[in-house]
XYZ file of C-alpha atoms in Angstrom:
521
model
C 264.234 177.666 178.155
C 264.414 174.110 176.459
C 263.230 175.579 173.095
C 266.048 177.801 172.924
C 268.198 175.272 173.094
C 269.249 172.626 170.363
C 268.007 169.174 170.779
C 271.594 167.645 171.021
C 272.002 169.842 174.108
C 270.401 168.702 177.449
C 270.460 170.357 180.175
C 270.822 169.062 183.650
C 268.219 168.952 186.717
C 270.636 171.296 188.906
C 271.239 173.635 185.731
C 267.598 173.946 184.852
C 267.217 174.643 188.651
C 269.566 177.392 188.960
C 268.661 179.244 185.730
C 265.079 179.342 187.002
C 266.404 180.668 189.848
C 268.038 183.558 188.306
C 265.403 184.507 186.099
C 262.990 184.261 189.497
C 265.018 185.972 192.099
C 267.207 188.658 190.349
C 270.831 189.590 190.128
C 272.536 186.211 190.622
C 275.935 184.729 191.485
C 276.532 181.272 190.551
C 279.545 179.543 192.891
C 280.128 176.207 190.641
C 282.974 173.924 190.389
C 285.232 174.208 187.463
C 283.861 172.135 184.451
C 280.413 171.178 185.306
C 278.619 173.767 183.158
C 278.229 177.556 184.116
C 278.204 178.306 180.460
C 274.847 176.490 179.951
C 273.570 178.170 182.519
C 274.143 181.482 181.406
C 272.892 180.308 177.694
C 269.377 179.052 179.589
C 269.311 182.656 181.192
C 269.553 184.195 177.935
C 267.175 182.053 176.783
C 264.834 183.696 179.407
C 266.042 187.272 178.957
C 266.723 188.006 175.022
C 263.116 188.115 174.206
C 263.025 191.030 176.254
C 265.974 193.023 174.592
C 269.707 192.526 173.880
C 271.748 190.761 175.630
C 275.293 190.821 176.386
C 277.951 187.821 177.993
C 281.219 189.093 179.132
C 284.245 187.519 180.058
C 288.213 188.583 180.706
C 290.067 188.157 177.674
C 289.335 188.042 173.708
C 289.945 184.287 173.722
C 287.480 183.432 176.343
C 284.977 185.644 174.702
C 285.520 184.122 171.123
C 285.456 180.386 172.925
C 282.023 181.400 174.392
C 280.441 182.713 171.234
C 281.259 179.929 169.450
C 279.655 177.700 172.143
C 276.893 179.639 171.914
C 275.945 179.306 168.339
C 276.621 175.533 168.273
C 274.338 175.052 171.556
C 271.300 177.292 170.807
C 269.075 177.964 167.886
C 269.743 181.829 167.591
C 270.651 182.889 163.921
C 274.474 184.167 163.378
C 272.975 187.238 161.999
C 271.614 188.112 165.576
C 274.857 187.359 167.161
C 278.132 189.286 167.823
C 282.035 189.014 168.727
C 282.753 192.498 169.627
C 286.329 193.356 170.490
C 288.773 196.331 170.523
C 290.445 195.245 167.204
C 286.994 196.082 165.355
C 286.404 199.689 164.350
C 284.391 201.837 166.329
C 281.858 202.481 163.707
C 281.381 198.803 163.159
C 281.099 198.274 167.178
C 278.302 200.415 167.704
C 276.417 198.618 164.852
C 276.867 195.103 166.384
C 275.730 196.562 170.123
C 272.394 196.470 168.549
C 272.279 192.408 168.050
C 270.226 190.215 170.382
C 273.015 188.573 171.586
C 276.771 189.964 172.055
C 279.961 188.809 173.287
C 282.792 191.049 174.424
C 284.958 191.951 177.240
C 284.282 194.224 180.018
C 287.258 196.952 178.766
C 285.618 196.720 175.460
C 281.832 197.746 176.304
C 283.384 199.861 179.342
C 284.705 202.114 176.760
C 282.203 202.250 174.064
C 279.923 202.879 176.917
C 281.669 206.070 177.971
C 282.253 206.682 174.172
C 278.252 206.600 173.630
C 278.711 203.748 170.885
C 277.154 201.326 172.919
C 273.795 201.671 175.414
C 273.647 199.717 178.903
C 269.868 198.930 178.530
C 270.330 195.377 178.139
C 267.870 192.865 179.472
C 270.465 190.669 180.300
C 274.598 191.245 181.543
C 276.608 187.490 182.300
C 279.622 188.446 184.084
C 281.760 185.594 183.710
C 284.950 185.062 186.164
C 282.798 187.310 188.461
C 285.335 186.995 191.057
C 287.329 189.553 188.976
C 284.543 192.489 190.115
C 286.623 194.086 192.459
C 288.452 197.323 192.509
C 289.191 199.364 189.429
C 288.324 196.127 186.823
C 285.790 197.182 183.810
C 283.336 194.649 185.513
C 282.211 197.041 188.216
C 281.569 200.012 186.186
C 279.923 198.271 183.288
C 277.547 196.241 186.058
C 276.948 199.511 187.304
C 275.703 201.502 184.283
C 273.605 197.784 183.333
C 271.864 197.764 186.223
C 271.102 201.550 186.199
C 269.696 200.415 182.835
C 267.369 197.983 184.272
C 269.662 194.880 183.147
C 269.493 191.824 184.908
C 273.130 190.638 186.514
C 274.085 187.008 186.464
C 278.031 186.197 187.431
C 279.455 183.461 187.442
C 282.697 181.845 189.158
C 284.225 179.010 190.525
C 285.668 180.689 193.380
C 284.409 184.361 194.454
C 287.303 184.241 197.269
C 288.237 183.360 200.722
C 286.934 186.675 202.767
C 283.585 187.796 203.514
C 285.533 191.350 202.711
C 286.237 190.352 199.178
C 283.030 188.437 198.514
C 280.350 191.692 200.066
C 282.676 193.626 197.204
C 281.749 191.288 194.714
C 278.363 190.977 195.793
C 277.866 194.919 195.901
C 279.392 195.615 192.442
C 277.090 193.352 190.683
C 274.309 194.344 192.821
C 273.648 190.514 193.648
C 270.440 189.590 195.835
C 270.191 185.758 194.933
C 273.292 183.244 195.323
C 273.490 179.502 194.457
C 275.996 177.776 194.947
C 276.791 173.963 194.611
C 280.150 171.819 195.661
C 280.930 168.472 194.727
C 279.362 167.068 197.670
C 275.702 168.339 196.690
C 273.477 165.499 195.784
C 272.185 167.353 192.671
C 275.698 167.961 191.031
C 277.539 164.766 192.667
C 276.754 162.392 189.664
C 278.527 164.809 187.528
C 281.636 165.043 189.339
C 284.627 162.907 188.115
C 286.826 161.633 191.015
C 289.661 163.765 191.373
C 292.786 161.911 193.347
C 294.345 164.950 195.227
C 297.857 164.956 196.975
C 300.825 166.363 197.699
C 304.539 165.515 197.933
C 307.009 167.128 200.011
C 310.837 167.223 199.485
C 313.629 169.004 201.234
C 315.349 171.533 200.257
C 318.967 170.038 199.666
C 322.260 171.032 201.271
C 323.576 173.662 198.393
C 320.481 175.415 198.460
C 319.881 175.095 202.343
C 323.167 176.975 202.907
C 322.105 179.606 200.151
C 319.099 180.108 201.867
C 320.527 180.374 204.910
C 323.304 182.944 203.924
C 320.454 184.725 202.389
C 318.271 184.655 205.438
C 320.926 186.179 207.263
C 321.566 189.298 205.279
C 317.572 189.897 205.058
C 317.562 190.017 208.869
C 320.045 192.645 208.871
C 319.013 195.015 206.499
C 315.341 194.657 207.714
C 316.571 195.830 211.249
C 318.288 198.494 209.135
C 314.729 199.654 207.693
C 312.804 198.588 211.032
C 314.830 201.584 212.256
C 312.403 204.207 210.682
C 309.278 202.939 212.443
C 308.142 199.871 210.055
C 308.269 196.414 211.029
C 309.095 194.516 208.112
C 306.826 191.873 206.855
C 309.384 189.485 204.802
C 306.824 186.098 205.089
C 304.100 187.950 203.267
C 304.745 189.406 199.497
C 301.834 191.098 199.430
C 302.350 192.797 202.930
C 305.598 193.722 201.593
C 304.575 195.640 198.628
C 302.240 197.615 200.811
C 304.868 198.634 203.067
C 306.353 200.799 200.256
C 303.405 203.103 200.142
C 303.750 203.547 203.732
C 307.653 204.498 203.211
C 306.407 207.050 200.630
C 304.645 209.015 203.215
C 307.868 209.726 205.178
C 309.514 213.554 205.034
C 311.717 213.890 202.144
C 315.326 213.817 204.051
C 314.566 210.519 205.556
C 312.153 209.036 202.816
C 315.245 208.061 199.981
C 317.126 206.149 202.547
C 314.421 204.263 203.687
C 313.264 203.481 200.124
C 316.815 202.142 199.303
C 317.111 200.182 202.578
C 313.330 198.709 201.050
C 314.672 198.045 197.688
C 317.547 196.001 199.087
C 315.035 193.952 201.308
C 312.552 193.364 198.845
C 315.238 191.972 196.238
C 316.698 189.668 199.262
C 313.188 188.470 200.013
C 312.294 187.650 196.457
C 315.276 185.861 196.243
C 314.688 183.361 199.262
C 311.486 182.852 197.428
C 313.131 182.019 193.868
C 315.545 179.434 195.916
C 313.309 178.053 198.540
C 310.162 177.395 195.663
C 311.692 177.548 192.100
C 315.363 176.452 191.505
C 318.647 177.977 190.501
C 317.317 178.639 186.524
C 314.883 181.207 187.835
C 317.073 182.853 190.677
C 320.125 182.581 188.438
C 317.937 184.601 185.727
C 316.462 187.116 188.059
C 320.196 187.857 188.969
C 320.971 189.100 185.800
C 318.023 191.135 185.674
C 319.229 192.768 188.579
C 322.861 193.380 186.899
C 321.072 194.805 184.153
C 319.656 197.372 186.182
C 321.243 200.867 187.065
C 323.644 200.563 189.668
C 322.047 201.917 192.786
C 323.203 201.476 196.727
C 320.473 199.068 197.071
C 321.981 196.142 194.272
C 325.464 197.292 195.551
C 324.960 196.292 199.151
C 323.936 193.004 197.930
C 326.408 192.239 195.536
C 329.497 193.470 197.526
C 328.041 191.414 200.234
C 330.418 188.178 200.890
C 327.212 186.457 202.302
C 325.894 186.828 198.562
C 328.845 185.796 196.811
C 328.832 182.491 199.115
C 325.013 181.878 198.004
C 325.906 182.033 194.489
C 328.262 179.718 194.656
C 326.111 177.200 196.778
C 323.663 177.631 194.102
C 325.747 177.203 191.246
C 327.134 173.633 192.670
C 323.592 172.446 193.095
C 322.307 170.046 190.053
C 318.714 170.895 190.226
C 315.992 172.008 192.840
C 314.600 168.741 194.046
C 311.304 169.866 193.103
C 312.352 169.247 189.433
C 313.644 165.937 190.033
C 310.675 165.069 191.597
C 308.494 166.149 189.073
C 310.435 163.835 186.854
C 309.623 160.922 188.980
C 305.815 162.127 189.130
C 305.622 162.114 184.982
C 307.434 158.841 184.825
C 304.245 157.037 186.699
C 301.964 159.075 184.248
C 303.317 157.799 180.709
C 300.675 157.895 178.308
C 298.752 160.468 179.900
C 298.153 164.062 179.135
C 299.701 166.343 181.895
C 299.214 170.179 182.669
C 302.231 171.702 185.027
C 301.542 174.767 186.739
C 304.386 177.223 187.694
C 304.424 180.895 189.021
C 307.599 182.120 186.995
C 307.832 182.375 183.310
C 311.450 181.545 183.339
C 310.572 178.460 185.745
C 308.596 176.964 183.505
C 311.069 177.195 180.598
C 313.437 174.940 182.959
C 310.546 172.806 183.323
C 309.933 172.360 179.641
C 314.298 171.989 179.500
C 313.826 169.055 182.078
C 311.089 167.587 180.872
C 312.355 167.060 177.568
C 315.824 165.926 179.027
C 313.714 163.116 180.122
C 312.367 161.833 177.306
C 308.890 163.572 176.929
C 308.008 165.975 174.748
C 306.521 169.227 176.174
C 306.001 172.591 175.203
C 305.265 175.724 177.218
C 301.917 177.927 177.575
C 302.619 181.631 178.726
C 301.191 184.813 178.026
C 301.459 187.851 175.893
C 304.383 189.471 178.089
C 306.591 186.703 176.480
C 305.494 188.123 173.146
C 303.137 185.196 172.918
C 299.574 186.279 170.646
C 296.726 184.796 171.280
C 296.870 182.779 167.821
C 300.118 181.009 168.920
C 298.136 180.346 172.734
C 294.964 178.919 170.505
C 297.783 176.851 168.184
C 299.662 175.523 171.430
C 296.226 174.640 173.134
C 294.902 172.570 169.941
C 298.117 170.462 169.485
C 298.366 169.533 172.879
C 294.438 168.530 172.716
C 295.552 166.713 169.543
C 298.147 164.801 171.738
C 301.095 166.014 169.718
C 303.047 166.405 172.801
C 302.403 164.999 176.328
C 303.058 167.980 179.030
C 302.291 171.393 178.820
C 304.013 173.886 181.237
C 301.925 176.777 181.921
C 301.911 180.326 184.115
C 298.771 181.751 185.705
C 297.623 181.878 182.132
C 296.390 178.630 182.075
C 294.374 179.005 185.245
C 291.347 180.488 183.967
C 289.295 180.958 181.085
C 291.163 179.464 178.057
C 289.669 176.602 176.541
C 292.407 174.205 177.437
C 290.971 170.628 177.210
C 290.562 168.235 180.049
C 293.668 166.554 181.220
C 294.410 163.403 183.522
C 296.911 164.996 185.394
C 297.393 168.620 187.082
C 300.935 169.539 189.040
C 301.431 172.282 190.762
C 305.016 172.839 190.648
C 304.555 175.037 193.906
C 301.477 175.880 196.050
C 300.027 178.993 195.829
C 298.431 180.940 198.792
C 295.109 182.574 196.520
C 292.474 179.875 196.837
C 290.726 181.202 193.629
C 293.880 180.384 191.949
C 294.506 176.688 193.401
C 290.313 176.034 192.585
C 291.212 177.226 188.840
C 294.494 174.934 188.645
C 292.571 171.972 190.162
C 289.424 172.536 188.103
C 291.512 171.388 184.570
C 291.651 168.158 185.584
C 289.313 165.282 186.086
C 286.616 167.127 183.660
C 285.695 164.148 181.415
C 286.783 161.171 183.522
C 288.607 160.765 186.968
C 291.890 162.723 187.183
C 294.480 163.670 189.891
C 296.295 166.950 191.484
C 299.799 166.644 192.411
C 301.156 169.613 194.877
C 304.764 169.636 195.350
C 305.909 171.496 198.228
C 309.601 172.022 199.774
C 310.001 171.125 203.295
C 310.071 173.788 205.771
C 309.660 176.783 203.672
C 306.931 179.280 202.488
C 305.714 176.331 200.240
C 304.000 174.469 203.089
C 302.377 177.943 204.427
C 300.905 178.531 201.138
C 299.818 175.280 200.814
C 297.625 175.379 204.437
C 296.982 179.031 203.748
C 294.819 178.037 200.203
C 293.037 175.281 201.810
C 291.573 177.057 204.780
C 290.644 179.955 202.349
C 288.497 177.430 200.458
C 287.217 176.413 203.476
C 286.381 179.719 204.752
C 284.880 180.483 201.483
C 282.808 177.790 201.103
C 281.325 178.257 204.363
C 280.889 182.415 203.923
C 279.074 181.668 200.464
C 276.419 178.993 202.067
C 275.966 181.415 204.985
C 275.403 184.174 202.463
C 273.113 181.951 200.536
C 271.073 181.257 203.271
C 270.867 185.002 204.130
C 269.667 186.324 201.031
C 267.006 183.235 200.741
C 265.711 183.878 204.405
C 265.782 188.232 203.058
C 263.635 186.871 199.759
C 261.179 184.353 201.527
C 260.780 187.680 204.029
C 260.260 190.050 201.368
C 257.890 187.591 199.378
C 255.653 186.764 202.696
C 255.442 190.990 203.253
C 254.310 191.146 199.792
C 251.887 188.688 199.901
C 250.682 190.053 203.291
C 250.246 193.600 201.685
C 248.315 192.113 198.700
C 246.021 190.350 200.781
C 245.408 193.606 203.212
C 244.637 194.878 199.833
C 242.291 193.015 198.558
C 240.441 192.893 202.147
C 240.558 196.651 201.839
C 239.122 196.690 198.670
C 236.166 194.343 199.373
C 235.364 196.461 202.375
C 235.307 199.726 200.382
C 233.266 197.858 197.853
C 230.808 196.575 200.915
C 230.736 199.993 202.841
C 227.382 201.362 200.917
C 225.769 198.449 201.000
C 226.628 197.683 204.437
C 225.582 201.640 205.099
C 222.117 200.726 203.160
C 220.999 197.822 205.354
C 222.399 199.399 208.495
C 224.637 196.721 209.772
C 227.514 197.117 211.515
C 230.317 194.717 213.119
C 232.061 194.810 216.501
C 235.578 195.403 216.620
C 236.741 191.812 217.779
C 234.543 190.186 215.039
C 236.683 192.716 212.530
C 239.668 190.643 213.308
């Protein structure tokens, strides 16, 4: 493995140990904190497999695939002519040729399409699955991994956060055919010296008079219309967005006569629940932007219920009288203590990101937004924004979830969560952007007495569960492998003994000697 890497690349002991484990123990899931070298582990494993046949390194996005491909060429002795960067932008005929190279880098969607069309063969010696926590449901990773494994490929999954429930982790393990887990946390002795100190804190702010009034009015409306929807036999889970989304599927099973009225009330409830979330956690800019989008939609009974309700009109007036969400004010205060630092601010909604950029600029800071393609931003524009941020051309970058994983965002001094998120996976990804090269800090802004508090504690609990579950599974795999090894050794020894007996039998018969049964053991 060492010869495979360039002299300037020196792997750490835990990277060598994990790579050796993956090479010797089969399909492996590597769970490692962000920023301490999962990719180099993959390169080491590629080095151990590339002599046996073609290898493929998969990542969720084209920019990330390109980043890994560049890093591979910079870190290893593999010649460029033997390496291929394969995306859907390349013609099908050319892709078919590229899949024959020793080291292929691609998105799972491209490989899936080419496997189905027969342009690529799944008989790789190794398939690396980056951001392996995506290997659930119908995501392309599940199809590609299955086909590659069936053709004899070793699977290597990489992630900082597989998930906080045993069900989800089991699904990933099953999808990738994992029989070996390697996990390290910031507390493990072999990685501790490489972990930079991360000062994590949370700041709780009161919602404020105007927003509290609007919240109360919208909550009353939500309670009333939820009661109307409950009459159709469905308790309404207004505090869980996912459960509320799932409720619609249940309503669709109703008889047609009842379904449409129930769906109308559901639409009213869903819109009110979303407005409440925006009031509590985002601020007026995002709230009013959502109202304008609702006005642009075709008129429906659901929309009419909301817009004609006296309480909604009063809630709008209350929000118009508010200067800014208290979290935005606190954000500016925090930034003033971070002068000279490189800061990354995460927010859930694109409208909030733009509002943050506007507020930061007004406060005298230089700032740019970093959003995805839904806002019409190309991969090239994203790359240029990251490069400018890396060069220090602006101080604060405000990003949506596009900045959480994958793209090569440079290490920052401080990461600020404009709101907590209930997903432990996304929470870990966000935090991992700070403290890669030196000590950093993470600040989470929380609105007092709102779902912010519930989301904050939910993510922390899920993270704790994740570590506990994966550690337990790792131990289970280890014992299983030891048992299998012992059984193989026992079988081999029995085979050798049997062979010796068979060879000695004629001689024993010739001498006329026989052993008693006790001495046979």
